[in-house]
Tab-separated table of C-alpha atoms in Angstrom:
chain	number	residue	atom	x	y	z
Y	97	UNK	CA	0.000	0.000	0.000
Y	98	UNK	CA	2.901	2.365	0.482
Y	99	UNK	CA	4.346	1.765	-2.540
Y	100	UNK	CA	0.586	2.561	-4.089
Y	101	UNK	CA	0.491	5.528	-2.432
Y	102	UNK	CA	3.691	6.913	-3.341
Y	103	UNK	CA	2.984	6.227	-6.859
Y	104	UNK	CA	-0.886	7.749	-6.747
Y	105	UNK	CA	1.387	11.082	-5.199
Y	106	UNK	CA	4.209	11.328	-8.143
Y	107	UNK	CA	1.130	10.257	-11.104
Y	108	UNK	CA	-1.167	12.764	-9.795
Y	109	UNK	CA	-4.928	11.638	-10.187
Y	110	UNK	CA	-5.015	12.477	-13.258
Y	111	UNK	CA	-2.380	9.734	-14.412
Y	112	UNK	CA	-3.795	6.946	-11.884
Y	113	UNK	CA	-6.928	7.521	-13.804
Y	114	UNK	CA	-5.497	6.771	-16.991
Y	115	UNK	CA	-3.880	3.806	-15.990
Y	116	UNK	CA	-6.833	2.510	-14.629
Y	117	UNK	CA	-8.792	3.051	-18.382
Y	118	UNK	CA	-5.576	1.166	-19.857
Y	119	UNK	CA	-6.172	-1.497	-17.622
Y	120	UNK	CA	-10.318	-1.801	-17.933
Y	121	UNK	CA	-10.038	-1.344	-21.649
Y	122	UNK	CA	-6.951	-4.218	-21.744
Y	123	UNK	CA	-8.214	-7.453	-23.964
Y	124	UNK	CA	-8.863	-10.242	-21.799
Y	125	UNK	CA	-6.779	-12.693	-22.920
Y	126	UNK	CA	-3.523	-10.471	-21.381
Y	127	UNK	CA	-5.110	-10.097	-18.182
Y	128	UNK	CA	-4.368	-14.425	-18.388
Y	129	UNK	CA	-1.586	-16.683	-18.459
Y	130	UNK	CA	-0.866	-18.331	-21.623
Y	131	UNK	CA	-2.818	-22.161	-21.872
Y	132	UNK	CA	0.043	-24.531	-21.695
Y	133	UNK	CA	-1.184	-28.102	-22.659
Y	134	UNK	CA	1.659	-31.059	-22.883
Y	135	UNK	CA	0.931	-33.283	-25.523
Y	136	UNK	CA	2.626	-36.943	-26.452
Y	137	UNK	CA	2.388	-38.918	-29.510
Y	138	UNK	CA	3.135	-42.409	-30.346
Y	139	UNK	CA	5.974	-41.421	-33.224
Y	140	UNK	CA	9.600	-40.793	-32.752
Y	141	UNK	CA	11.273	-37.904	-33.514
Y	142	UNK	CA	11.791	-38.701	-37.384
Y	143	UNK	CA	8.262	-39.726	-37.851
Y	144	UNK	CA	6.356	-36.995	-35.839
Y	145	UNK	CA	8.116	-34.728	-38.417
Y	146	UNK	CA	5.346	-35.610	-40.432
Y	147	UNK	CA	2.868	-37.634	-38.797
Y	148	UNK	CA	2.303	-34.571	-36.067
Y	149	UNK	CA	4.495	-31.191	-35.490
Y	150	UNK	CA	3.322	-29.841	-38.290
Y	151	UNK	CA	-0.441	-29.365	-37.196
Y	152	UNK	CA	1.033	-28.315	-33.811
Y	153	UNK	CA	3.320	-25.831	-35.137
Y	154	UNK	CA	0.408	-24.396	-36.845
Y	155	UNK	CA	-1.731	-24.448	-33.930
Y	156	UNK	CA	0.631	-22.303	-32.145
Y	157	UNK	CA	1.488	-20.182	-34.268
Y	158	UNK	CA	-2.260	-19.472	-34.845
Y	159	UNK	CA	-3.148	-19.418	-31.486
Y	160	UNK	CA	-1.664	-16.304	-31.282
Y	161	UNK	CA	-0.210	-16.191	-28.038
Y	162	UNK	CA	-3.340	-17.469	-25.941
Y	163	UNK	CA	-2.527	-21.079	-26.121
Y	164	UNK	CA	1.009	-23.111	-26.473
Y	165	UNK	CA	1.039	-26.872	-26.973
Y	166	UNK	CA	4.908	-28.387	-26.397
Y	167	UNK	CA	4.863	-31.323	-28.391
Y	168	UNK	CA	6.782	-34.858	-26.808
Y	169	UNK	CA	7.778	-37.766	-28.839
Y	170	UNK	CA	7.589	-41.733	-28.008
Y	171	UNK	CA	7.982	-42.467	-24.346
Y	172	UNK	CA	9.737	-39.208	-23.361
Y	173	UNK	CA	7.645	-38.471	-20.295
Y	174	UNK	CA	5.681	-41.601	-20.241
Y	175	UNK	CA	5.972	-45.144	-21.871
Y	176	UNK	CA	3.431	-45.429	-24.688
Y	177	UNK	CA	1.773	-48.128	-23.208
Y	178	UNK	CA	0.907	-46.009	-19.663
Y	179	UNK	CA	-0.404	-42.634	-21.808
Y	180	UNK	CA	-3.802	-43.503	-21.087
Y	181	UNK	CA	-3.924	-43.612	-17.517
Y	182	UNK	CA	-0.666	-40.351	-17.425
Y	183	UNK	CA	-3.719	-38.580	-19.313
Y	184	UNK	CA	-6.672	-39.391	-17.498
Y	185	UNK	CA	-4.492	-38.033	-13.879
Y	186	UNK	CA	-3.441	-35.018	-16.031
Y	187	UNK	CA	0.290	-36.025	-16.003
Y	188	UNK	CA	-0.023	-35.468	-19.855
Y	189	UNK	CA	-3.061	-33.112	-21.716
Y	190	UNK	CA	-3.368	-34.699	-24.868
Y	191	UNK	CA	-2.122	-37.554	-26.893
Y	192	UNK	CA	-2.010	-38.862	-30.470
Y	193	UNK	CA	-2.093	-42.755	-30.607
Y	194	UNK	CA	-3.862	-45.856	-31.136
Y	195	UNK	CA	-6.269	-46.629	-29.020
Y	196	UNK	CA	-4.496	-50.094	-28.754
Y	197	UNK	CA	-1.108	-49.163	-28.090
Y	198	UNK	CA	-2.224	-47.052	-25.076
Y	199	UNK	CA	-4.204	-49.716	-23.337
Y	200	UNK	CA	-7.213	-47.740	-23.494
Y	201	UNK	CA	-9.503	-49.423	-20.999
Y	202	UNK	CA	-12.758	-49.560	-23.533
Y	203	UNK	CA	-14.086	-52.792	-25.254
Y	204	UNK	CA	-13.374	-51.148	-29.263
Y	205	UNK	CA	-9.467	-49.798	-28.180
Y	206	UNK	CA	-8.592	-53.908	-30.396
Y	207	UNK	CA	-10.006	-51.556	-33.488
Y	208	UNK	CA	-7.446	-48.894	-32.620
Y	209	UNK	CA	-3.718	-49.699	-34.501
Y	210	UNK	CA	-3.863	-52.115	-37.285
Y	211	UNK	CA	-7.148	-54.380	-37.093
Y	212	UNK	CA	-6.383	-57.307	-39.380
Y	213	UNK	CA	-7.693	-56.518	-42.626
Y	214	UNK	CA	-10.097	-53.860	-41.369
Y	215	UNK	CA	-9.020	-51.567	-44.255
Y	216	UNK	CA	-7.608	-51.742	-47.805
Y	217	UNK	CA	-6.547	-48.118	-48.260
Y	218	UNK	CA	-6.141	-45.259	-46.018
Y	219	UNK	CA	-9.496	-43.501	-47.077
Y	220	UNK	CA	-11.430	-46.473	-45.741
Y	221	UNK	CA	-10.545	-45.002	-42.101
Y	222	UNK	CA	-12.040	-41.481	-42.135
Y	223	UNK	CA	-14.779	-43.072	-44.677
Y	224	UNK	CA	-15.805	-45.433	-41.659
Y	225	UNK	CA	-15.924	-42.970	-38.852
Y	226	UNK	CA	-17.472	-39.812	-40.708
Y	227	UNK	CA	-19.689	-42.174	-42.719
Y	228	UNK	CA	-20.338	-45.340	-41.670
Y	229	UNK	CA	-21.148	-44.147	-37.492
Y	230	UNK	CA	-17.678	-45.191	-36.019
Y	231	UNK	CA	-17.469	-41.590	-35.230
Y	232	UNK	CA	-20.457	-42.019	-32.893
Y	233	UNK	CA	-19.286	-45.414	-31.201
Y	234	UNK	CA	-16.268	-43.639	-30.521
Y	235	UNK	CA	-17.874	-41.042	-28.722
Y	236	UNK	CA	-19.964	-43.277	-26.910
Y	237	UNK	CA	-17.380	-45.722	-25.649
Y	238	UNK	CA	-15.175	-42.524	-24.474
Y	239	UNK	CA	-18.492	-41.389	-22.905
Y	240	UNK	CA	-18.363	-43.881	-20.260
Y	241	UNK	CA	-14.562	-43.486	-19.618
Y	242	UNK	CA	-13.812	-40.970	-16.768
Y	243	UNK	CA	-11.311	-38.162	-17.202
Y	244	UNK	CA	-10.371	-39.032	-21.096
Y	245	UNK	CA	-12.169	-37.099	-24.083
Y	246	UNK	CA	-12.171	-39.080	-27.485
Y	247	UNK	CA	-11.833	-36.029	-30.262
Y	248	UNK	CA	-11.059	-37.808	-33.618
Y	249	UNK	CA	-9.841	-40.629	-35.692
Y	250	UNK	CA	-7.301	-41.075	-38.808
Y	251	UNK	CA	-5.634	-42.937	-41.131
Y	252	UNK	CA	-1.438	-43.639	-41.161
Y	253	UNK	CA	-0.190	-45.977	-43.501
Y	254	UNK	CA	-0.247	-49.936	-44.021
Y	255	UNK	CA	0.781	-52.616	-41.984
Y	256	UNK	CA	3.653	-54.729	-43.697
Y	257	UNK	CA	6.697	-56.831	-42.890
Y	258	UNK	CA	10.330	-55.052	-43.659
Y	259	UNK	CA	12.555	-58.143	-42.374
Y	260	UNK	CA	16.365	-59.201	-42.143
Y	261	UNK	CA	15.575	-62.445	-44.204
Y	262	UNK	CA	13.364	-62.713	-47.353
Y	263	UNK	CA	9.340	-64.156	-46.637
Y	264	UNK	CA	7.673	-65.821	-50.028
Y	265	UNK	CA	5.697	-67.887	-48.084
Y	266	UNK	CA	3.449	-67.871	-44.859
Y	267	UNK	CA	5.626	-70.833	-44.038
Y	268	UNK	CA	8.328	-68.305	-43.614
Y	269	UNK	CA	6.958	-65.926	-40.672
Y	270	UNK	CA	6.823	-69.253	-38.625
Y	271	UNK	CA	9.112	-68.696	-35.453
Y	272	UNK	CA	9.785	-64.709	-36.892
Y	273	UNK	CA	10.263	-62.472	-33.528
Y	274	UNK	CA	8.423	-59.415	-34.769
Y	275	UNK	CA	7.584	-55.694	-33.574
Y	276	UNK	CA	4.300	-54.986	-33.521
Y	277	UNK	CA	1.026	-53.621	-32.151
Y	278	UNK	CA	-0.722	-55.769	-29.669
Y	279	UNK	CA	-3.564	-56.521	-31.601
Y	280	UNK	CA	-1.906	-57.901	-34.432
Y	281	UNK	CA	0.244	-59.434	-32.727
Y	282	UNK	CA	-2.220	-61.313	-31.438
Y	283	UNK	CA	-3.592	-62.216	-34.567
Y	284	UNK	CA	0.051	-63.032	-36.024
Y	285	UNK	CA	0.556	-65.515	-33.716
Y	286	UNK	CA	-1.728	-68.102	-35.263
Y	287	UNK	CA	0.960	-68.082	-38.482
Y	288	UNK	CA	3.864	-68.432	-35.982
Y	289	UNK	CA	4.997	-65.092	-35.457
Y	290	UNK	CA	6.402	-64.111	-32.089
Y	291	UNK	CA	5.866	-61.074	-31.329
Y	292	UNK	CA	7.928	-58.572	-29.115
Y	293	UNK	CA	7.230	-55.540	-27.542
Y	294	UNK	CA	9.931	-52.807	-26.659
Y	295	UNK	CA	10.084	-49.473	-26.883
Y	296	UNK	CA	10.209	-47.275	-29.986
Y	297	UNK	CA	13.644	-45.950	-30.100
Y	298	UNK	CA	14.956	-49.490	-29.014
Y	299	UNK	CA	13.801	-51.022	-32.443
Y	300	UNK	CA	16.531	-50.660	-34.703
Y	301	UNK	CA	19.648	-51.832	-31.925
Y	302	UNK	CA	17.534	-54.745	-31.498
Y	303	UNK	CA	17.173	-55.640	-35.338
Y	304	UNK	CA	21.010	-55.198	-35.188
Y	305	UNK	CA	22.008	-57.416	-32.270
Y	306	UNK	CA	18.879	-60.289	-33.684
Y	307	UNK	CA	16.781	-59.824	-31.214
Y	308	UNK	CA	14.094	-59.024	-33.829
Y	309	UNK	CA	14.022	-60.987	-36.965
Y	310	UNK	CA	11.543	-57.843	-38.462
Y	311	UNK	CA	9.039	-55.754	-37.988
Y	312	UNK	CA	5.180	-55.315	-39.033
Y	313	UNK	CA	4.201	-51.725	-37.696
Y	314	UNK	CA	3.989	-49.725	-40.688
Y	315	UNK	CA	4.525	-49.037	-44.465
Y	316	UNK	CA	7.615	-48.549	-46.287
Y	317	UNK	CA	7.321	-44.975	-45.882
Y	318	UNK	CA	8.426	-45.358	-42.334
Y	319	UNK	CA	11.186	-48.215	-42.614
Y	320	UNK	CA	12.889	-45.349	-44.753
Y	321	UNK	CA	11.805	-42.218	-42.565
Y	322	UNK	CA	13.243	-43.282	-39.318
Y	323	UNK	CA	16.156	-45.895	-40.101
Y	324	UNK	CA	14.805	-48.913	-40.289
Y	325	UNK	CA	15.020	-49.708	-43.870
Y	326	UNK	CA	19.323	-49.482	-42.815
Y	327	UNK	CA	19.171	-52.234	-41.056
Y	328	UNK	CA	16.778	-54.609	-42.714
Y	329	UNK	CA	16.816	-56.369	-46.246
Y	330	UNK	CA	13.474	-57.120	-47.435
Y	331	UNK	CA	10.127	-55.738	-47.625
Y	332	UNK	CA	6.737	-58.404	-48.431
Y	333	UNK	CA	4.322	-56.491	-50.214
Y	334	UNK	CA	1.293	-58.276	-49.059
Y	335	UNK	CA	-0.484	-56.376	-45.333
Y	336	UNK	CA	-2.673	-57.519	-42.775
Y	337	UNK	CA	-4.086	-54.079	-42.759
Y	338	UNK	CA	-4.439	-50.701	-45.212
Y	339	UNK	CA	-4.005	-48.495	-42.983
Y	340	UNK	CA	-3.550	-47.917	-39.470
Y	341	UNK	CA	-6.243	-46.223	-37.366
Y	342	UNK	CA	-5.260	-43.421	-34.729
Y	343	UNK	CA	-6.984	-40.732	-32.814
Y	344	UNK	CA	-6.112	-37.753	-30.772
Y	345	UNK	CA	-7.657	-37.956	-27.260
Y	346	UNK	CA	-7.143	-34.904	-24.715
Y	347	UNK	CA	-7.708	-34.866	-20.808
Y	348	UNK	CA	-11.079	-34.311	-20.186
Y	349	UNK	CA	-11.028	-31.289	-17.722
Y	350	UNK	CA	-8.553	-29.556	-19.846
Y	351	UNK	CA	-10.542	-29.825	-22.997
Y	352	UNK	CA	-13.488	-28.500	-21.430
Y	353	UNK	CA	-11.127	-25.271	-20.056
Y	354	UNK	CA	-10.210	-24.426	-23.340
Y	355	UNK	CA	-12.679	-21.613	-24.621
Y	356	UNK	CA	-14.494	-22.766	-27.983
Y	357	UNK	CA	-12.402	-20.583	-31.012
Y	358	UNK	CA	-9.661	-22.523	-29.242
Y	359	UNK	CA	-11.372	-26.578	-29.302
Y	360	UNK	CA	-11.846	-25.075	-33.151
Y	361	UNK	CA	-8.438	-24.276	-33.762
Y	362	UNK	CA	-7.802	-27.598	-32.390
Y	363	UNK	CA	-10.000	-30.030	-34.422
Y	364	UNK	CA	-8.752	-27.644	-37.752
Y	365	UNK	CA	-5.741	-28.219	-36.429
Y	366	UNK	CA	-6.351	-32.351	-36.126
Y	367	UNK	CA	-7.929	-32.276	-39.625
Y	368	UNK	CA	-5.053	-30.898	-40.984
Y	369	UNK	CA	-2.693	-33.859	-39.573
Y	370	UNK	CA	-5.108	-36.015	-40.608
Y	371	UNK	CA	-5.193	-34.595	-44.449
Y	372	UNK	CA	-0.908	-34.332	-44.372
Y	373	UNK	CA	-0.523	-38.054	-43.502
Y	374	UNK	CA	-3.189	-39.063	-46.587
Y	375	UNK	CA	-0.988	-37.174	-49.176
Y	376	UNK	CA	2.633	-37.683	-47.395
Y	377	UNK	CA	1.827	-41.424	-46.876
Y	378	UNK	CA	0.315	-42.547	-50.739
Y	379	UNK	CA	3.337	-40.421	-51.696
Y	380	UNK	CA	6.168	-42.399	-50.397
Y	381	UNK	CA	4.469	-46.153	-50.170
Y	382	UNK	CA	4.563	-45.757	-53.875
Y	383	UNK	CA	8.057	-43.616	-54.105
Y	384	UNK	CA	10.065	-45.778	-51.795
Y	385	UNK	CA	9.167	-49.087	-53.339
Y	386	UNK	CA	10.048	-47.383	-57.108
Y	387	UNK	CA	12.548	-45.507	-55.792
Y	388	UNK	CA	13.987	-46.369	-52.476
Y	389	UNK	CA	16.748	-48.727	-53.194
Y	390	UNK	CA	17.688	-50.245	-50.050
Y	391	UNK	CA	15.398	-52.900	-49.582
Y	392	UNK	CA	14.394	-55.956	-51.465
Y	393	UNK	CA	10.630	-56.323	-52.483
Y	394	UNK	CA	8.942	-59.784	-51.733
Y	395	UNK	CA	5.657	-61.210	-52.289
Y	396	UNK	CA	2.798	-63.990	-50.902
Y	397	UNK	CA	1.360	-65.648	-53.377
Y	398	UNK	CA	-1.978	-64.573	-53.591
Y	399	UNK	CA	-4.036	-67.535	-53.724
Y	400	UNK	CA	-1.713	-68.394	-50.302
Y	401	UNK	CA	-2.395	-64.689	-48.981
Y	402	UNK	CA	-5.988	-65.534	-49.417
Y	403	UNK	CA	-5.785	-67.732	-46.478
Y	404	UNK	CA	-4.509	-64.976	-43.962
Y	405	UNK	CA	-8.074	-62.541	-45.184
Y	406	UNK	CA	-9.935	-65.542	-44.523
Y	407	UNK	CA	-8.596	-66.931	-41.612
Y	408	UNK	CA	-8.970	-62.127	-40.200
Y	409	UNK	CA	-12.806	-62.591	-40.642
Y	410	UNK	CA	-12.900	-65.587	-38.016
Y	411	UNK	CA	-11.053	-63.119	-36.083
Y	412	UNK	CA	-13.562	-60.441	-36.660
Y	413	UNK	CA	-16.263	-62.892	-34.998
Y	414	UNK	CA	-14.284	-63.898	-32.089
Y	415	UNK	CA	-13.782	-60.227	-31.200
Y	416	UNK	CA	-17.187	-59.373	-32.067
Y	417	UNK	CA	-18.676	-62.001	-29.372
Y	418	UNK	CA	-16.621	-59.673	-26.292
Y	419	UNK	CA	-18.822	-56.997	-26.450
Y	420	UNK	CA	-22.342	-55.933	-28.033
Y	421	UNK	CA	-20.654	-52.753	-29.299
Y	422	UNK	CA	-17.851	-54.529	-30.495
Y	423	UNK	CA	-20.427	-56.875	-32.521
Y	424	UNK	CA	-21.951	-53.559	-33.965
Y	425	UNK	CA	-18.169	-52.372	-35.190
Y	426	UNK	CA	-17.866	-55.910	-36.977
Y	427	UNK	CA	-20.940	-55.481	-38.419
Y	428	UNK	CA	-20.172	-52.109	-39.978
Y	429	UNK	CA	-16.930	-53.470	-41.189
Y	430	UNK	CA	-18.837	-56.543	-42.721
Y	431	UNK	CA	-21.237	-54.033	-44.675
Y	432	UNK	CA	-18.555	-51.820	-45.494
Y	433	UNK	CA	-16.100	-54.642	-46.990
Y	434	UNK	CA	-19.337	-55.808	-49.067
Y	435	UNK	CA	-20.411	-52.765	-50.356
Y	436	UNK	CA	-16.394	-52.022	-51.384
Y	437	UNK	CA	-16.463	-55.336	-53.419
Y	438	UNK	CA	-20.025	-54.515	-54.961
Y	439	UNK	CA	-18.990	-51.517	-55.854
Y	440	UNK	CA	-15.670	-52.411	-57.586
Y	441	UNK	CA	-12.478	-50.799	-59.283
Y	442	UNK	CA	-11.143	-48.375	-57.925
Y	443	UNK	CA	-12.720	-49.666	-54.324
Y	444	UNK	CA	-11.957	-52.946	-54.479
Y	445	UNK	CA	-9.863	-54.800	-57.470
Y	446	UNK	CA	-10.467	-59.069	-57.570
């Protein structure tokens, strides 16, 4: 108060007036401190090049001072696997993942990642939630989730095998130790893959010392975009999956802080990511295998692939009988796959 006083006697009234206009008249957004939100994503450094910082370096910049997101790669503040449960305490605001690789504790997270076979090309992922009502599953399942908001879904790339030794045959994954998502993993197994789970950056070392004999957790775009198309030989053509499925998710309470030109600039923001990865990803599965020159192309005979898609649709039912909403999702995916095939080139070819 002394200090007040002494300046009130130097101003005059006639300054402490003023200053009191500037102050009224100030925008509100100075009168608070900046939004800081902390935000992980599944990728590495090389990959969330692309796959993320983009649409975040947007966001801030656009933002425009009110709002700053700092952007952390695979399992620098928390291992991928515990960013569900770092987000719903508020450890973490926001994350971009697969529902699958984040142990999401809701009955559709197996659709999350690479669902065998759930997709032939990358469109068939937005095409399913905007169009087909994944969207509102989604929403609902997340509904009944404490502390976690579900905000939206995209497509990455495909799901095939870049290994140290050739594969021309299913008989050839038999006894492969293999990176991967859980849920494909899971469906691997039953053609004698082993799979392994480690962390992101850890991938390529163990490739090099044989403790992985390959790895099935993305498209050639990746192998060559982070490194791991250096230490590996071949790549097999064939996928279990078209495209892999990921979704931004945010803290609950902190989404519903943020003031709604803000949650816009956001899901622009998201949509953007989302568009990036469409172009960036059909640009270098194509490029890399043309173009690449460091790995080896391989291929499954088709009639003998034909066995895997067939042998993905018994999965489909056993997953289906866990939950009544995950029977709905297999449903949609059953209609959708049919009306692909009825509807022909360039939806479905064969």
């Amino acid at each position: 108060m002394t200090d007040r006083r002494d300046f009130l006697k130097k101003a005059g009234l006639a300054g402490a007036a003023a200053v009191g206009a500037s102050a009224i008249s100030a925008p509100y957004v100075h009168a608070q401190s900046k939004i800081r939100w902390r935000l992980q994503t599944y990728a590495g450094p090389a990959l969330a090049e692309h796959v993320i910082k983009p649409s975040i370096d947007a966001f801030n910049k656009a933002a425009n001072g009110e709002m700053e997101i700092e952007l952390y790669y695979a399992d620098q503040l928390v291992p991928t696997g515990e960013l569900f449960r770092a987000m719903q305490r508020g450890t973490i605001d926001a994350v971009q993942s697969d529902d699958d690789s984040i142990a999401a504790p809701v009955d559709v997270s197996v659709f999350g990642g690479y669902f065998p076979f759930a997709s032939r090309y990358s469109l068939d992922v937005p095409t399913l939630f905007n169009h087909y009502g994944l969207k509102e599953i989604w929403e609902e399942a997340y509904g009944e989730v404490e502390g976690v908001t579900w905000l939206s879904a995209g497509a990455w790339d495909p799901c095939n095998f870049v290994t140290v030794e050739p594969i021309r045959s299913l008989e050839d994954l038999e006894g492969k130790r293999v990176f991967t998502f859980p849920t494909a993993g899971k469906f691997l197994q039953r053609f004698g893959v082993v799979p392994v789970t480690l962390p992101w950056e850890d991938i390529e070392v163990a490739i090099q010392t044989g403790e992985l004999d390959g790895i099935a957790w993305s498209g050639i775009t990746e192998d060559y975009t982070v490194g791991w198309a250096d230490v590996t030989n071949y790549y097999l053509t064939n996928n279990i999956s078209g495209a892999w499925a990921g979704s931004y998710f945010a803290n609950t309470e902190r989404w519903e802080e943020l003031p709604e030109h803000l949650k816009t600039l956001f899901r622009l923001c998201m949509d953007s990511s989302h568009y990036y990865r469409q172009h960036w990803y059909w640009w270098g599965e194509a490029h890399y295998r043309t173009t690449g020159g460091k790995l080896e192309l391989t291929s499954i005979p088709e009639s003998e692939w034909q066995t895997v898609e067939e042998e993905a649709l018994k999965f489909w039912d056993e997953i289906a009988a866990q939950s009544e909403r995950n029977a709905r999702v297999v449903q949609i995916l059953k209609e959708y796959r049919a009306t692909m095939q009825k509807a022909g080139p360039p939806y479905r070819y064969g």
